[in-house]
Amino acid sequence: MTLGSLVREHWEVAAAAAILIGVLIFIDAASLGEPVLALSLLPLVFLVTAAFVPLTPRRAGIWIGCMVLLAFATREIRYAGLAYPALIVWILLIIHRARQNRA
Amino acid sequence: MSWGAIVFRAGAFAALLILIRHAWRIEGARAGGTFVAYLTGFACFREWLVSRIAIMKHDRLPYVPEPGLGHVGPVNIVVVAGWVFTALLSFALAKMIQRRNFPGTNVFLTLVLTALISTTIAYAVEVTGTRIPLWKWTNPQPASWLPFECPFDIFDAWGTTSFVIIGIYCAVRFRLFAQRASRRVAANVALLAVFWGAVFAVKWFGEGPPHQKVVLVYVTLSAILGFTAPRWMLGSSVTALGVPPQQPAPQAAADRP
């Protein structure tokens, strides 16, 4: 199934997620004046993306790597914690792949 | 009320309506309406119960919503709408992730993904919502491994509640756990006993890790069942969720003559 047809089929889910993310970014940046808070959306953005784009352990690993790089670049080690859904999904994908190979 | 709070409420209301429409369209009028009504009822019950437990423990409420948000007794309307929104969006996204990335898995993995997604929604909403402020935590214990000082309780509260709410819904709707009705009822009662046992265990274990380990145990068990549950446990969920059957790994398929 292509991305376009998936979005058309579940447009309400895509729209609701987009509204949530858009509203929170808008409030963080415009109302609170702290655009850095929008980074808190990264775990959700990862999972919304995973709903529409096929994931592989490698892609999840790249996401985790990006969060770790962000943490090192900003010297705020807690930014690495934003990778927690990617880490869990990565573990699940590894288990799933291992079971597929065994089958 | 700040205009940030107004934008938040307007956006959340629009997104909730769109999600209700999705449930209506995908599940049909009767099943979709029942699902939304069930989520609303359970969310109201949970809000009422949280206030009752606080009174029983002679303690303060864990969080205090802004009075202007509108409430019926101890039940805050915006918080209830938030629960319904989060459960609907998490469940819909979990099914989509599973269909796309985990063929051959079952409804128990859907529940784990639902809990995971609801924590990410909760995290983003809490970071912004507590700063507008839409509510205040009376005793916030920030998660030390995440930025922006977000209370660790959200992982417990949102993740667990989504898991249990959707778990019970799936158990009843898809007739999980057993073919015989009496066994299904027993399994559901056991699931609820674990949940409420974990809630009330706070009284003895105290807030924090021991309580959350109980949550981790049953999410982990669900993940294991997600890969290994036998067919008789899955009821009608196999066809209803639309997760494709397991495909051979690309290498294994290539090796085949």
XYZ file of C-alpha atoms in Angstrom:
360
model
C 0.000 0.000 0.000
C 1.431 3.396 -0.985
C 1.775 6.299 1.422
C -0.859 8.273 -0.494
C -3.476 5.559 -0.364
C -2.728 4.903 3.313
C -3.213 8.581 4.145
C -6.432 8.674 2.101
C -7.746 5.578 3.861
C -6.934 6.880 7.342
C -7.063 10.617 6.732
C -8.753 11.253 10.083
C -5.853 9.692 11.986
C -3.319 11.677 9.952
C -5.346 14.876 10.439
C -5.788 14.387 14.199
C -2.071 13.695 14.666
C -1.202 16.722 12.503
C -3.562 18.976 14.494
C -2.095 17.779 17.792
C 1.486 18.277 16.646
C 0.718 21.602 14.935
C -1.158 23.036 17.918
C 1.566 22.038 20.386
C 4.348 23.468 18.194
C 2.352 26.680 17.797
C 1.801 27.048 21.545
C 5.418 26.175 22.391
C 6.822 28.633 19.875
C 4.277 31.457 19.775
C 2.410 31.433 23.076
C 5.107 30.233 25.468
C 8.036 31.600 23.449
C 10.026 28.405 24.070
C 10.367 26.642 20.700
C 12.807 24.166 22.253
C 9.809 22.545 23.989
C 8.688 21.301 20.573
C 11.452 18.676 20.882
C 9.104 16.885 23.283
C 7.083 15.962 20.181
C 9.896 13.882 18.697
C 8.813 10.568 20.321
C 5.287 11.057 18.971
C 6.548 12.134 15.535
C 8.585 8.919 15.342
C 5.553 6.728 16.029
C 3.228 8.676 13.707
C 5.852 8.264 10.971
C 6.059 4.535 11.727
C 2.317 4.267 11.119
C 2.672 5.553 7.564
C 6.199 4.532 6.504
C 7.659 1.006 6.790
C 10.187 0.700 9.602
C 13.305 -1.446 9.716
C 15.664 -2.009 12.652
C 18.168 0.101 10.736
C 15.798 3.076 10.420
C 14.880 2.866 14.100
C 18.599 2.661 14.894
C 19.281 5.782 12.816
C 16.579 7.629 14.792
C 18.155 6.536 18.078
C 21.541 7.673 16.756
C 20.107 11.091 15.862
C 18.748 11.538 19.404
C 22.113 10.563 20.895
C 23.866 13.021 18.549
C 21.395 15.722 19.582
C 22.230 14.999 23.212
C 25.968 15.269 22.576
C 25.607 18.360 20.389
C 23.586 20.246 22.991
C 25.440 18.764 26.014
C 22.038 17.902 27.439
C 22.278 14.153 27.900
C 18.559 13.832 28.645
C 17.729 14.541 24.984
C 18.895 10.964 24.330
C 15.865 9.871 26.379
C 13.641 11.144 23.562
C 14.655 7.981 21.680
C 12.743 5.731 24.091
C 9.919 4.740 21.683
C 12.453 4.121 18.919
C 14.437 1.893 21.267
C 11.357 -0.134 22.223
C 10.243 -0.439 18.587
C 13.806 -1.404 17.603
C 13.781 -4.232 20.172
C 10.357 -5.401 18.947
C 11.556 -5.304 15.318
C 14.666 -7.339 16.192
C 12.527 -9.959 17.952
C 10.085 -10.010 15.059
C 12.891 -10.359 12.511
C 14.489 -13.175 14.527
C 11.175 -15.058 14.694
C 10.675 -14.575 10.944
C 14.127 -15.975 10.219
C 13.481 -18.977 12.460
C 10.168 -19.643 10.717
C -7.444 32.034 30.333
C -4.409 32.472 28.065
C -4.912 32.347 24.311
C -2.515 29.391 24.246
C -5.056 27.495 26.348
C -7.850 28.542 23.962
C -5.875 27.304 20.914
C -5.129 24.068 22.778
C -8.775 23.426 23.582
C -10.009 24.337 20.095
C -7.413 22.083 18.434
C -8.068 19.198 20.818
C -11.829 19.484 20.278
C -11.475 19.469 16.471
C -9.044 16.531 16.564
C -11.349 14.584 18.900
C -14.326 15.069 16.566
C -12.258 13.872 13.595
C -11.176 10.776 15.515
C -14.751 9.988 16.538
C -15.664 10.199 12.866
C -12.850 7.732 12.087
C -14.133 5.262 14.693
C -17.635 5.698 13.289
C -16.487 5.105 9.696
C -14.161 2.169 10.375
C -16.173 0.326 13.031
C -19.668 1.247 11.864
C -22.223 3.428 13.647
C -23.167 0.975 16.367
C -19.736 -0.461 17.223
C -17.996 2.926 16.797
C -20.580 4.702 18.966
C -20.328 1.985 21.618
C -16.522 2.241 21.584
C -16.551 6.030 22.098
C -19.250 5.771 24.788
C -17.249 3.055 26.565
C -14.067 5.167 26.477
C -15.948 8.185 27.829
C -17.555 6.150 30.616
C -14.284 4.538 31.656
C -12.453 7.901 31.584
C -15.178 9.476 33.796
C -14.966 6.511 36.174
C -11.193 6.814 36.368
C -11.324 10.540 37.131
C -13.921 9.927 39.845
C -11.872 7.070 41.272
C -8.643 9.098 41.408
C -10.429 11.704 43.528
C -11.974 8.988 45.758
C -8.604 7.314 46.338
C -7.067 10.691 47.258
C -9.882 11.258 49.783
C -9.498 7.726 51.199
C -5.754 8.224 51.636
C -6.341 11.687 53.186
C -4.065 12.964 50.455
C -4.206 15.692 47.848
C -5.238 14.971 44.264
C -2.193 14.014 42.147
C -3.042 16.823 39.696
C -5.335 19.826 39.887
C -6.931 20.955 36.603
C -7.495 24.643 36.022
C -10.988 25.456 37.391
C -12.055 27.187 34.156
C -11.822 23.937 32.187
C -15.315 22.834 33.213
C -16.177 19.921 35.422
C -19.067 17.821 36.701
C -18.313 17.107 40.358
C -14.803 15.650 40.533
C -14.876 14.756 36.822
C -13.059 17.277 34.646
C -14.519 17.455 31.142
C -11.285 18.408 29.349
C -9.308 15.663 31.106
C -11.948 13.079 30.159
C -11.902 14.342 26.557
C -8.109 14.014 26.700
C -8.375 10.367 27.763
C -10.825 9.601 24.958
C -8.698 11.415 22.383
C -5.498 9.670 23.498
C -7.081 6.214 23.572
C -8.656 6.641 20.113
C -5.497 8.020 18.480
C -3.174 5.516 20.180
C -5.304 2.526 19.210
C -5.674 3.687 15.598
C -1.940 4.390 15.212
C -1.003 1.119 16.946
C -3.081 -0.891 14.469
C -1.486 0.959 11.544
C 2.061 0.435 12.860
C 1.370 -3.224 13.458
C -0.133 -3.891 10.029
C 2.798 -2.193 8.329
C 5.709 -3.443 10.411
C 4.729 -6.525 12.415
C 2.902 -9.031 10.181
C 1.983 -12.251 11.955
C 1.690 -10.659 15.390
C -1.560 -10.357 17.315
C -3.804 -8.130 19.423
C -1.532 -8.314 22.478
C 1.172 -6.459 20.573
C -1.468 -3.912 19.532
C -2.060 -3.258 23.240
C 1.644 -2.759 23.925
C 1.962 -0.337 21.005
C -1.188 1.480 22.180
C 0.352 1.973 25.629
C 3.634 3.143 24.092
C 1.940 5.668 21.785
C -0.216 7.031 24.597
C 2.913 7.784 26.659
C 4.381 9.796 23.775
C 1.141 11.774 23.375
C 0.999 12.304 27.134
C 4.614 13.456 27.274
C 4.143 16.085 24.552
C 0.806 17.269 25.997
C 2.109 17.390 29.590
C 5.191 19.426 28.653
C 3.019 22.092 27.035
C -0.183 21.685 29.094
C 1.500 22.213 32.461
C 3.151 25.386 31.193
C 0.019 27.078 29.786
C -1.097 25.996 32.547
C -4.066 23.670 32.055
C -3.325 21.665 35.212
C -0.781 21.441 38.003
C 0.836 18.383 39.564
C 0.769 18.579 43.346
C 3.851 16.416 43.832
C 5.690 16.242 40.513
C 8.560 13.763 40.427
C 10.218 14.537 37.093
C 11.522 11.666 34.991
C 15.288 12.068 35.340
C 16.015 10.618 31.901
C 13.786 12.997 29.902
C 14.127 16.736 29.264
C 11.588 19.440 30.203
C 10.774 18.206 33.728
C 7.874 15.921 32.940
C 6.350 13.958 35.876
C 7.176 10.255 35.733
C 3.596 9.491 36.790
C 2.372 10.148 33.242
C 4.016 6.950 32.008
C 2.184 5.014 34.633
C -1.136 6.846 34.367
C -1.527 7.254 30.607
C 0.280 4.110 29.490
C -1.421 1.840 31.982
C -4.881 3.293 31.596
C -4.750 3.097 27.793
C -3.493 -0.471 28.051
C -6.269 -1.516 30.410
C -9.077 0.447 28.716
C -8.264 -0.910 25.266
C -7.376 -4.333 26.696
C -10.802 -4.796 28.221
C -12.465 -3.477 25.078
C -10.547 -5.969 22.907
C -11.166 -8.823 25.348
C -14.926 -8.277 25.181
C -15.208 -7.268 21.523
C -12.962 -9.987 20.097
C -13.703 -12.660 22.732
C -10.082 -13.045 23.751
C -8.515 -15.600 26.099
C -10.957 -18.482 25.744
C -13.811 -19.857 23.704
C -15.975 -20.454 26.763
C -17.698 -17.371 28.157
C -17.004 -18.284 31.793
C -13.252 -18.512 31.128
C -13.318 -15.204 29.273
C -15.005 -13.539 32.235
C -12.447 -15.080 34.601
C -9.573 -13.825 32.433
C -11.037 -10.308 32.321
C -11.551 -10.271 36.078
C -7.922 -11.367 36.514
C -6.770 -8.555 34.207
C -8.748 -6.013 36.225
C -7.510 -7.494 39.508
C -3.909 -6.985 38.397
C -4.695 -3.417 37.372
C -6.487 -2.408 40.547
C -3.984 -4.398 42.598
C -1.286 -2.205 41.063
C -3.315 0.947 41.777
C -3.977 0.079 45.403
C -0.500 -1.356 45.944
C 0.733 2.250 45.966
C -0.647 2.409 49.489
C 1.844 -0.253 50.619
C 4.675 0.087 48.121
C 4.611 3.869 47.970
C 4.842 5.956 44.811
C 7.588 5.197 42.354
C 9.470 2.162 41.089
C 7.793 -0.798 42.912
C 4.385 0.230 41.628
C 5.696 0.870 38.157
C 7.400 -2.543 38.062
C 3.944 -4.134 38.264
C 2.975 -2.146 35.191
C 6.156 -3.195 33.404
C 5.461 -6.853 34.161
C 2.111 -6.955 32.462
C 3.169 -4.840 29.500
C 6.147 -7.190 29.030
C 3.891 -10.243 29.313
C 1.587 -8.726 26.722
C 4.549 -8.152 24.375
C 5.553 -11.824 24.740
C 1.971 -12.913 24.044
C 1.978 -10.530 21.070
C 4.447 -12.837 19.356
C 3.529 -16.204 20.830
C -0.160 -16.333 21.869
C -1.903 -19.478 20.625
C -4.793 -19.125 18.197
C -7.465 -20.060 20.782
C -6.595 -17.012 22.872
C -7.146 -14.549 20.055
C -10.871 -14.950 19.384
C -12.039 -12.968 16.376
C -9.210 -10.415 16.611
C -7.112 -12.186 13.955
C -9.426 -11.152 11.147
C -10.863 -8.007 12.790
C -7.536 -6.212 13.240
C -6.417 -6.903 9.689
C -2.796 -7.712 10.588
C -1.372 -9.680 7.649
C 0.000 -13.192 8.295
C 3.696 -13.673 8.883
C 5.814 -13.516 5.732
C 9.100 -15.389 5.378
C 12.149 -13.196 5.910
C 13.562 -11.778 2.645
C 16.680 -13.997 2.857
C 14.638 -17.138 3.536
C 12.325 -16.318 0.620
C 15.300 -15.795 -1.695
C 16.792 -19.173 -0.710
C 13.619 -20.997 -1.614
C 13.728 -22.694 -5.068
